[in-house]
Coordinates of C-alpha atoms in Angstrom, one line a residue:
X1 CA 147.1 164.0 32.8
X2 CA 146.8 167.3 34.2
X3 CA 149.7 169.6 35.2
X4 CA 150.7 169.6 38.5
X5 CA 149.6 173.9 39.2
X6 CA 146.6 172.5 37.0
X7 CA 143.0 172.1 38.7
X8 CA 140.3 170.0 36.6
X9 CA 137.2 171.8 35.8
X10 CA 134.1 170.9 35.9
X11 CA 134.1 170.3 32.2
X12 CA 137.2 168.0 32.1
X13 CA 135.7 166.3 35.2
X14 CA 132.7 165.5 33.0
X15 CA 134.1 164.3 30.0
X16 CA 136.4 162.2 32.2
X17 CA 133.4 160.7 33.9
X18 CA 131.5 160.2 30.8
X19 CA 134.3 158.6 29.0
X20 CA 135.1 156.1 32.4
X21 CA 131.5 155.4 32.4
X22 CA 131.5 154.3 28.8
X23 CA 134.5 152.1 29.3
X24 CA 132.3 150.4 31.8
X25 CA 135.0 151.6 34.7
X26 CA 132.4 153.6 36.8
X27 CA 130.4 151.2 39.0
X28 CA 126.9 152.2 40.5
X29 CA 127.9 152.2 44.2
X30 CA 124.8 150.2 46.4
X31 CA 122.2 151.7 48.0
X32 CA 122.3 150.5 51.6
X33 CA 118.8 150.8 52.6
X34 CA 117.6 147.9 51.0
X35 CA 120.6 145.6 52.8
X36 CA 120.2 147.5 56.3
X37 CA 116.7 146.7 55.9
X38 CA 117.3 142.8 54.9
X39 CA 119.5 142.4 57.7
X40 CA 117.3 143.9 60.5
X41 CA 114.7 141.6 59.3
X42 CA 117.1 138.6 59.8
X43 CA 117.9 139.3 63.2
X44 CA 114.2 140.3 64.3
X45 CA 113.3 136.7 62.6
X46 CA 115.7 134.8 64.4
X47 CA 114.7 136.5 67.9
X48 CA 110.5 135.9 67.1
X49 CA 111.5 132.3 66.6
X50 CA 113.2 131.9 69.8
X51 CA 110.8 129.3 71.8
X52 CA 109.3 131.3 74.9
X53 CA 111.6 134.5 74.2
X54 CA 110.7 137.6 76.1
X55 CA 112.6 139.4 73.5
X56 CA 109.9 138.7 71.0
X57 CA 107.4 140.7 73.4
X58 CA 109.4 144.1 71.2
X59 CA 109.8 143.3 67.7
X60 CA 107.9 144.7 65.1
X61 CA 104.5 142.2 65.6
X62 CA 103.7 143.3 68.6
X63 CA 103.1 147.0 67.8
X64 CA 101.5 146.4 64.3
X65 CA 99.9 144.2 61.9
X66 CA 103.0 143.7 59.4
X67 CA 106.2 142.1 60.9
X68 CA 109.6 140.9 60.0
X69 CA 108.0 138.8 57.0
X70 CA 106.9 141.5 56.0
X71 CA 110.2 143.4 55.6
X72 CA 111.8 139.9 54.3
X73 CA 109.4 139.6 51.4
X74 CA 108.8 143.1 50.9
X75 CA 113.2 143.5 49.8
X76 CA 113.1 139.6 48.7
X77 CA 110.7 141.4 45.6
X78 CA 112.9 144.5 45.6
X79 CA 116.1 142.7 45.1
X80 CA 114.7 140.5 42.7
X81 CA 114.2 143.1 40.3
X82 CA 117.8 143.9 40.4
X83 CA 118.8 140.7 40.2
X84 CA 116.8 138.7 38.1
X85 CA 115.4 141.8 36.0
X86 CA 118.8 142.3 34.1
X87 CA 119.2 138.5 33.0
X88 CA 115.9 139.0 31.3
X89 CA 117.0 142.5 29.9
X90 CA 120.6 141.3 28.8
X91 CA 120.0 137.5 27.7
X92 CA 116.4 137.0 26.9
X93 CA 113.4 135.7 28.2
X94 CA 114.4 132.1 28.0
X95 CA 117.8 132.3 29.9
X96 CA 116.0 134.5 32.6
X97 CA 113.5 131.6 33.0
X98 CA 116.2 129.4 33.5
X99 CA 118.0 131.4 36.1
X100 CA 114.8 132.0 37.9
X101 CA 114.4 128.0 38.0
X102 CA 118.0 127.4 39.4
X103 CA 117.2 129.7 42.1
X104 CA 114.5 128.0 42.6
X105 CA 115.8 124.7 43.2
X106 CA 118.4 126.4 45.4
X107 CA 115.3 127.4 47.7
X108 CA 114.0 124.2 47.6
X109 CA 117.2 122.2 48.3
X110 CA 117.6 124.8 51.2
X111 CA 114.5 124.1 52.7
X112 CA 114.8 120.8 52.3
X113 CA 117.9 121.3 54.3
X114 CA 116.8 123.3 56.8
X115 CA 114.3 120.7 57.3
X116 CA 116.9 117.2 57.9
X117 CA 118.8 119.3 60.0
X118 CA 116.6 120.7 62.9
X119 CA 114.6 117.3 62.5
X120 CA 118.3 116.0 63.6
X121 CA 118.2 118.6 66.1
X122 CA 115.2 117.3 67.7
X123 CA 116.0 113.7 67.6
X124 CA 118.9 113.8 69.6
X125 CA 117.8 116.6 71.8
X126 CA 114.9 114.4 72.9
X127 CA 116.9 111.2 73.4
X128 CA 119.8 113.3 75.7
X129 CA 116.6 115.3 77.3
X130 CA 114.6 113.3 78.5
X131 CA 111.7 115.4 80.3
X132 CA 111.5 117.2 76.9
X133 CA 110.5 115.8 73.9
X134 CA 111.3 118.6 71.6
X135 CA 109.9 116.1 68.3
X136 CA 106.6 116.8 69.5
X137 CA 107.2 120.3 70.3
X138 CA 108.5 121.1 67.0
X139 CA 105.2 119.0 65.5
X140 CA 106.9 116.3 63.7
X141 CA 105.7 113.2 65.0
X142 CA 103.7 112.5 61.8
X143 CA 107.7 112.6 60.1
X144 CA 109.3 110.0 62.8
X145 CA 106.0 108.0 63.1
X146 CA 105.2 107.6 59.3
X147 CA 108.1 108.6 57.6
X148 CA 108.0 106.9 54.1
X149 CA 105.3 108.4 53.5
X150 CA 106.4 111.8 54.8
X151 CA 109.2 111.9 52.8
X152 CA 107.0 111.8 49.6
X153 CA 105.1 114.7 51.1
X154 CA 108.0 116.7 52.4
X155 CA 109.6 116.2 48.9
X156 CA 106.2 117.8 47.2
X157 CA 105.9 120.3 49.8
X158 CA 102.4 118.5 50.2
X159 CA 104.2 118.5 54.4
X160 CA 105.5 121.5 55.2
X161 CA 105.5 122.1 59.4
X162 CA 104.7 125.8 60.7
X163 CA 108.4 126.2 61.0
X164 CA 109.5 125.5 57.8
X165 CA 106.6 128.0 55.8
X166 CA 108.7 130.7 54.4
X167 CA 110.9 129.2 52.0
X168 CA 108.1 127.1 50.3
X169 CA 106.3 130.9 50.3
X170 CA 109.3 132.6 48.8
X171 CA 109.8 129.4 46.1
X172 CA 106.3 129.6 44.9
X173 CA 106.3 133.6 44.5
X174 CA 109.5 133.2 42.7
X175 CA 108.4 131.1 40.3
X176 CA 105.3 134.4 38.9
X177 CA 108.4 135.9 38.0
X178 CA 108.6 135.1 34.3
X179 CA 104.6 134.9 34.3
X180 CA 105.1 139.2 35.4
X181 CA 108.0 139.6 33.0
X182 CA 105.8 138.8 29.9
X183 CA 103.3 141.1 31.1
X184 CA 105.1 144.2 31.9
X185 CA 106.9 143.3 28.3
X186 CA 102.8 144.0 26.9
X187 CA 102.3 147.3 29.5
X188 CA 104.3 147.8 33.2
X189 CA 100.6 148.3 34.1
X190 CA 99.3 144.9 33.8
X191 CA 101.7 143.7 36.3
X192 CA 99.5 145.3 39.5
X193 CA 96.3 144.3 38.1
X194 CA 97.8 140.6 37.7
X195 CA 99.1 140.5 41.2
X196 CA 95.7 142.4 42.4
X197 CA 93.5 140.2 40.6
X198 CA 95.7 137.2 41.6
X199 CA 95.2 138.1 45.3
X200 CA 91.6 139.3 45.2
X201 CA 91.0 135.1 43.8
X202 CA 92.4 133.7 46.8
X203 CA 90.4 135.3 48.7
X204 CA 87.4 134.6 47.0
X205 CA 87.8 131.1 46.1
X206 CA 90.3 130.0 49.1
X207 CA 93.1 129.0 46.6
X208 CA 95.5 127.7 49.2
X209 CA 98.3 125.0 49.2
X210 CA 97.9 121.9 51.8
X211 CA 100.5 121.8 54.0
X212 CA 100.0 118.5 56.0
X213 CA 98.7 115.0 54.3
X214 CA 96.3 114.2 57.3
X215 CA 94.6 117.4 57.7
X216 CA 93.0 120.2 56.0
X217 CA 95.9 122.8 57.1
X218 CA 96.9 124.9 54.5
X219 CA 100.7 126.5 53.9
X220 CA 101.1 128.9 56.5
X221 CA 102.0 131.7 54.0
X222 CA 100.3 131.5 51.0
X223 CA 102.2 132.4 47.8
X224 CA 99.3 133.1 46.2
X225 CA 98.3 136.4 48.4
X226 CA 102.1 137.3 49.7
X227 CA 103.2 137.8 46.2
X228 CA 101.3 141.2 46.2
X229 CA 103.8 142.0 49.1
X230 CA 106.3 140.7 46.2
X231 CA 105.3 142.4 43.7
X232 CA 105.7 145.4 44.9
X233 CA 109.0 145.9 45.8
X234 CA 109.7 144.2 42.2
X235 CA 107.6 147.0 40.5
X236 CA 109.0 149.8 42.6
X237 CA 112.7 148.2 42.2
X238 CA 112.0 147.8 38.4
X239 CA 111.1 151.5 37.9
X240 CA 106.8 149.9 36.6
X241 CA 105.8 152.0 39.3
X242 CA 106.5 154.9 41.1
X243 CA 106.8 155.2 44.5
X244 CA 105.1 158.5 46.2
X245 CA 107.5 161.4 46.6
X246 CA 108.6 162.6 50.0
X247 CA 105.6 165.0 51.2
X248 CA 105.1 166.5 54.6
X249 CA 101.5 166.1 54.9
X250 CA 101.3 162.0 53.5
X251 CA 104.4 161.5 56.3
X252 CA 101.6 163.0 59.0
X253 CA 99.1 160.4 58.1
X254 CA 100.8 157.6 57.6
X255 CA 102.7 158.2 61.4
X256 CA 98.7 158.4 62.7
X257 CA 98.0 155.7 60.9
X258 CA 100.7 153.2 62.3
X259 CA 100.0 154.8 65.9
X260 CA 96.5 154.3 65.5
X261 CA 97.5 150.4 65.2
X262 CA 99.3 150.1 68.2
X263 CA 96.4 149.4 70.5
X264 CA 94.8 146.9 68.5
X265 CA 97.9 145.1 67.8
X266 CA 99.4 145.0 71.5
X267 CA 98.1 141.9 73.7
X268 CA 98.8 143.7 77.2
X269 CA 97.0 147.3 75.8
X270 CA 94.1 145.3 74.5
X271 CA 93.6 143.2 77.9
X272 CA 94.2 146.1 80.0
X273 CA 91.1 147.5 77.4
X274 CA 89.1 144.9 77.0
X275 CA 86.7 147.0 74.5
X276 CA 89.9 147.0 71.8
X277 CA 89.4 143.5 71.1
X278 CA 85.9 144.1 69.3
X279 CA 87.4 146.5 67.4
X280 CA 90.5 144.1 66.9
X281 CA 87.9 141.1 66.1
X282 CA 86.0 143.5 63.4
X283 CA 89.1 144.3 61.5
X284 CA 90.3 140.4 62.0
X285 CA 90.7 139.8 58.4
X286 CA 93.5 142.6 57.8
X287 CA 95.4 141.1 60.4
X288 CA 95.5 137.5 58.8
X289 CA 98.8 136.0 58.3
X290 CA 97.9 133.2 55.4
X291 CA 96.3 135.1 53.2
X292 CA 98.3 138.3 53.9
X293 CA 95.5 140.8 55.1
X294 CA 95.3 143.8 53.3
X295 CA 95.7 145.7 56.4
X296 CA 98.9 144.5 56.9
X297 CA 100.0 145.2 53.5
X298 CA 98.7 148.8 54.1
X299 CA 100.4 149.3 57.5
X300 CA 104.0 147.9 55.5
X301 CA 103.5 150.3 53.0
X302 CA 103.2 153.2 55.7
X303 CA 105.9 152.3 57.5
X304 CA 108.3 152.3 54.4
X305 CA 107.2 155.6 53.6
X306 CA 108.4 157.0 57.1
X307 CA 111.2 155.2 57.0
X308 CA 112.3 155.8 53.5
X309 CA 111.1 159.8 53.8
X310 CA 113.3 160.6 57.1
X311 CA 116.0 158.3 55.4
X312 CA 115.8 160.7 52.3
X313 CA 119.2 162.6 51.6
X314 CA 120.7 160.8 54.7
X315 CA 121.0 157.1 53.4
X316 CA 125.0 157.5 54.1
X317 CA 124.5 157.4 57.9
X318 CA 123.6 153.8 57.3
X319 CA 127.2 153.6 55.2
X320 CA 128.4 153.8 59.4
X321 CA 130.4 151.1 60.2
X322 CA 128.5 150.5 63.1
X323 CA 125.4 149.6 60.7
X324 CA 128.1 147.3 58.2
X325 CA 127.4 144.2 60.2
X326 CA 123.8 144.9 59.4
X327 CA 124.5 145.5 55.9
X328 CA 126.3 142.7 55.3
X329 CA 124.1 140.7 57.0
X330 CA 121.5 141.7 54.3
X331 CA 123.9 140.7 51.5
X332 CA 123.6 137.4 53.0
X333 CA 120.2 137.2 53.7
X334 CA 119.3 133.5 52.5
X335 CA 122.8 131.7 54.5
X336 CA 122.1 134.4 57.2
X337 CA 118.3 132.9 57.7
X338 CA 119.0 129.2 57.3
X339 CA 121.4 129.5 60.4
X340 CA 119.4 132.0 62.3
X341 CA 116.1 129.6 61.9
X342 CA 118.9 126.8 63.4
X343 CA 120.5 129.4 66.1
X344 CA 116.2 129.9 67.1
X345 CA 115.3 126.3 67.8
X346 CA 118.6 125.8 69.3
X347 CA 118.4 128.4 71.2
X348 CA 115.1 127.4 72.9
X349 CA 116.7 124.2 74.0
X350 CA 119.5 126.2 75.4
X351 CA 117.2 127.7 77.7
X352 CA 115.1 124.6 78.4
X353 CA 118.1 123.9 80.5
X354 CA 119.8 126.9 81.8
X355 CA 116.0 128.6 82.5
X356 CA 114.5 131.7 80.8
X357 CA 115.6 134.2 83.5
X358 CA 117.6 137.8 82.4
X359 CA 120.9 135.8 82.2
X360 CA 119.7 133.1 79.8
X361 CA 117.9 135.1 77.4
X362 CA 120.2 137.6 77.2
X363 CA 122.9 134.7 76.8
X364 CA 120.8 132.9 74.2
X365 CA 120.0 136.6 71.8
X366 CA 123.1 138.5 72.2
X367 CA 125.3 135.0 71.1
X368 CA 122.9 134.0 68.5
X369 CA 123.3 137.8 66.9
X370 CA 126.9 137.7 67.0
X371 CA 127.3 134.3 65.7
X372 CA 124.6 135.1 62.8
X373 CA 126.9 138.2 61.8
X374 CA 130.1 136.5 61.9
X375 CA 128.3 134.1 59.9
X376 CA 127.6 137.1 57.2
X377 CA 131.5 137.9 57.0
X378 CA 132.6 134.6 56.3
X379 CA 130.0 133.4 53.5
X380 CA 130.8 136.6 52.3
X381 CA 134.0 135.9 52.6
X382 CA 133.9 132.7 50.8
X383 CA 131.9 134.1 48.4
X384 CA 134.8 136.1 46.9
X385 CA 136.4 133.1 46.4
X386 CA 140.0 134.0 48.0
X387 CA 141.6 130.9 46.8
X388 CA 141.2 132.1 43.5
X389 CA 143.0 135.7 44.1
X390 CA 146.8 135.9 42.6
X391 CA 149.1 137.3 45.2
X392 CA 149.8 141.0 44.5
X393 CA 153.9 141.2 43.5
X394 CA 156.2 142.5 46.1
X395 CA 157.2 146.1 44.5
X396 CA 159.0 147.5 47.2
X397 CA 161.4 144.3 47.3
X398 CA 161.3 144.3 43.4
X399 CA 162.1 148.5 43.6
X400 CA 165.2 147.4 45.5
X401 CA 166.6 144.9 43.6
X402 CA 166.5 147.3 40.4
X403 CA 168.4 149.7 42.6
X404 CA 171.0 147.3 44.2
X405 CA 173.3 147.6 41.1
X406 CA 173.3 151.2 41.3
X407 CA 174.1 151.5 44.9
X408 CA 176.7 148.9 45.6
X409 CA 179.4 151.1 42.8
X410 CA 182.1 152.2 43.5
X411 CA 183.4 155.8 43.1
X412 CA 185.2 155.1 39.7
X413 CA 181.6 153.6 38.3
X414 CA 182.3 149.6 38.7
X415 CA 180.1 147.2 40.5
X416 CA 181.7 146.3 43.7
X417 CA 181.9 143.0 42.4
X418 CA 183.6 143.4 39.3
X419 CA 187.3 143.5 39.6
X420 CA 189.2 146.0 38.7
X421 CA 191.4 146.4 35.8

């Protein structure tokens, strides 16, 4: 301990910290970008999926190629890394595996899930509506008209309605993991070529996942492309590649570039100018959504740049408690997105009924944001398991007992309650 006229130096300070941080006391405090970032993508998903939302006419999409999927998948490969990458470092390449397979099976029980419930959703929302029959809006007749066999396909994710794409998406990408661990264990560099070569396949042989038994539909997001998306948040995250350093004149072209987009990615510009759909039609395939068009990936890529550049040096404004909802949010991401997808569907029904004017939607958007953050504090809450926590002892009352003895004596030095003799 240091005397009380004594001020550490910066020597003492050190050795201090170095000895802590041996004894494993120091912890790593969290770097809130990638959380912020997790949770604004969970509440710009809920709002896109919002059945005839005018809010959706402002997120992300509508001024770019990339969108909130983007973002999702994008710090669903960073946090991955951080994760899943230490399992693999600490307990081997088997017991990594095995994690990555549990999670896995989370995911798919999840989806699964997700799945039974809003199917529920619609079943009694079209008996209790009657002018809307929100089974066929939702594109599940082929479930409720043929449903043994459905089940066998929903079970295989052989059926897998627009609605329900991402997790299936996020499952198969999860499951390279192990396939990239072995490679980066050979050279960190064979990971991009893997994912590039993986990508540049689909593409060149359609490699593509069916997502309906009766048609030739494939999975709405295609592992097989999105997992250079993936990949590259899990490279970055894991330190296999580096990302470019803040520099003025790469911050200029990458704004220009993302401005540049805004034209041919905005449905009222283009029909106001009718000539921006030709260009829009010629640059068609790096807007595709399947197969994850390399233009999108390109116009993500910028956009984390800006944002990670002006965010350089600052990233404690986003330690604000008026961004903590957000943040949590993030830390929550998978609960956080099965009840958002819920809130979405709900949502539209909700304003099926009340109408779609400025009351309802800003009923339907501002409750579901507010229930899908208090939703973040409790799983988070229940997530620390407070049932488990031993009640901190009373020291104040216990400080007072020990002095009780000591105050109730007498002048002479006897307890009050011991008689005299």
């Amino acid at each position: 301990m240091y005397k009380a006229n004594e001020r550490p130096t910066d020597n003492k300070l050190s050795q201090a910290a170095q000895t802590a941080g041996a004894m494993g006391t120091v912890k790593k405090e969290r770097d809130p970008r990638l959380d912020f970032f997790r949770g604004v993508a969970m509440l710009i998903i809920f709002v896109a999926h919002v059945p005839g939302n005018y809010w959706a006419k402002f997120i992300p999409a509508r001024f770019g190629p990339s969108d909130a999927a983007e973002m999702f998948v994008f710090c669903s490969g960073f946090a991955a890394a951080i994760a899943f990458g230490g399992t693999f470092r600490r307990s081997g390449f088997f017991m990594g595996t095995m994690r990555i397979v549990i999670r896995c099976v989370q995911l798919y029980v999840a989806h699964l899930g997700l799945f039974f419930v809003l199917a529920t959703i619609c079943a009694i929302a079209t008996a209790y509506f009657v002018d809307f029959n929100y089974i066929t809006k939702l594109n599940l007749p082929y479930f409720f008209n043929n449903t043994a066999e459905a089940l066998g396909a929903l079970f295989t994710l052989t059926y897998v309605p627009n609605f329900f794409d991402i997790m299936p998406m996020y499952i198969g990408v999860l499951a390279l993991v192990p396939v990239v661990i072995l490679l980066a264990r050979v050279h960190p560099y064979l990971v991009p070529v893997f994912s590039i070569a993986l990508y540049a396949a689909t593409w060149q042989w359609q490699l593509e996942f069916p997502a309906e038994p009766f048609s030739d539909r494939p999975w709405f997001f295609n592992p097989l492309t999105w997992q250079l998306l993936f990949f590259t948040g899990f490279a970055i995250s894991a330190g296999w590649i580096k990302a470019p350093p803040p520099n003025k004149w790469l911050l200029i072209a990458c704004i220009i570039f993302v401005l540049v987009l805004v034209p041919i990615s905005n449905w009222p510009i283009m029909r106001a100018i009718p000539e921006l759909k030709d260009v829009r039609a010629e640059l068609i395939l790096g807007f595709k959504k399947t197969n994850f068009g390399l233009l999108r990936w390109i116009h993500f890529l910028a956009l984390a740049y800006i944002c990670v550049t002006l965010l350089k040096g600052r990233e404690q404004i986003l330690r604000h408690r008026f961004f903590k909802p957000l943040i949590k949010c993030g830390q929550q991401a998978l609960p956080v997105f099965l009840l958002g997808m819920t809130l979405s569907w709900t949502g539209g029904i909700v304003l099926d009924q009340i109408g779609r004017d400025a009351f309802g939607l800003t009923l339907v958007n501002v409750a579901g944001i507010i229930l899908l953050l208090g939703y973040a504090y409790l799983m988070a809450w229940v997530k620390s398991s407070p049932w488990r926590q031993v009640p901190k002892p009373d020291t104040d009352s216990r400080a007072q007992q020990d002095l009780k003895p000591q105050v109730d004596t007498d002048r002479g030095g006897r307890s009050a309650a011991q008689p005299a003799e």
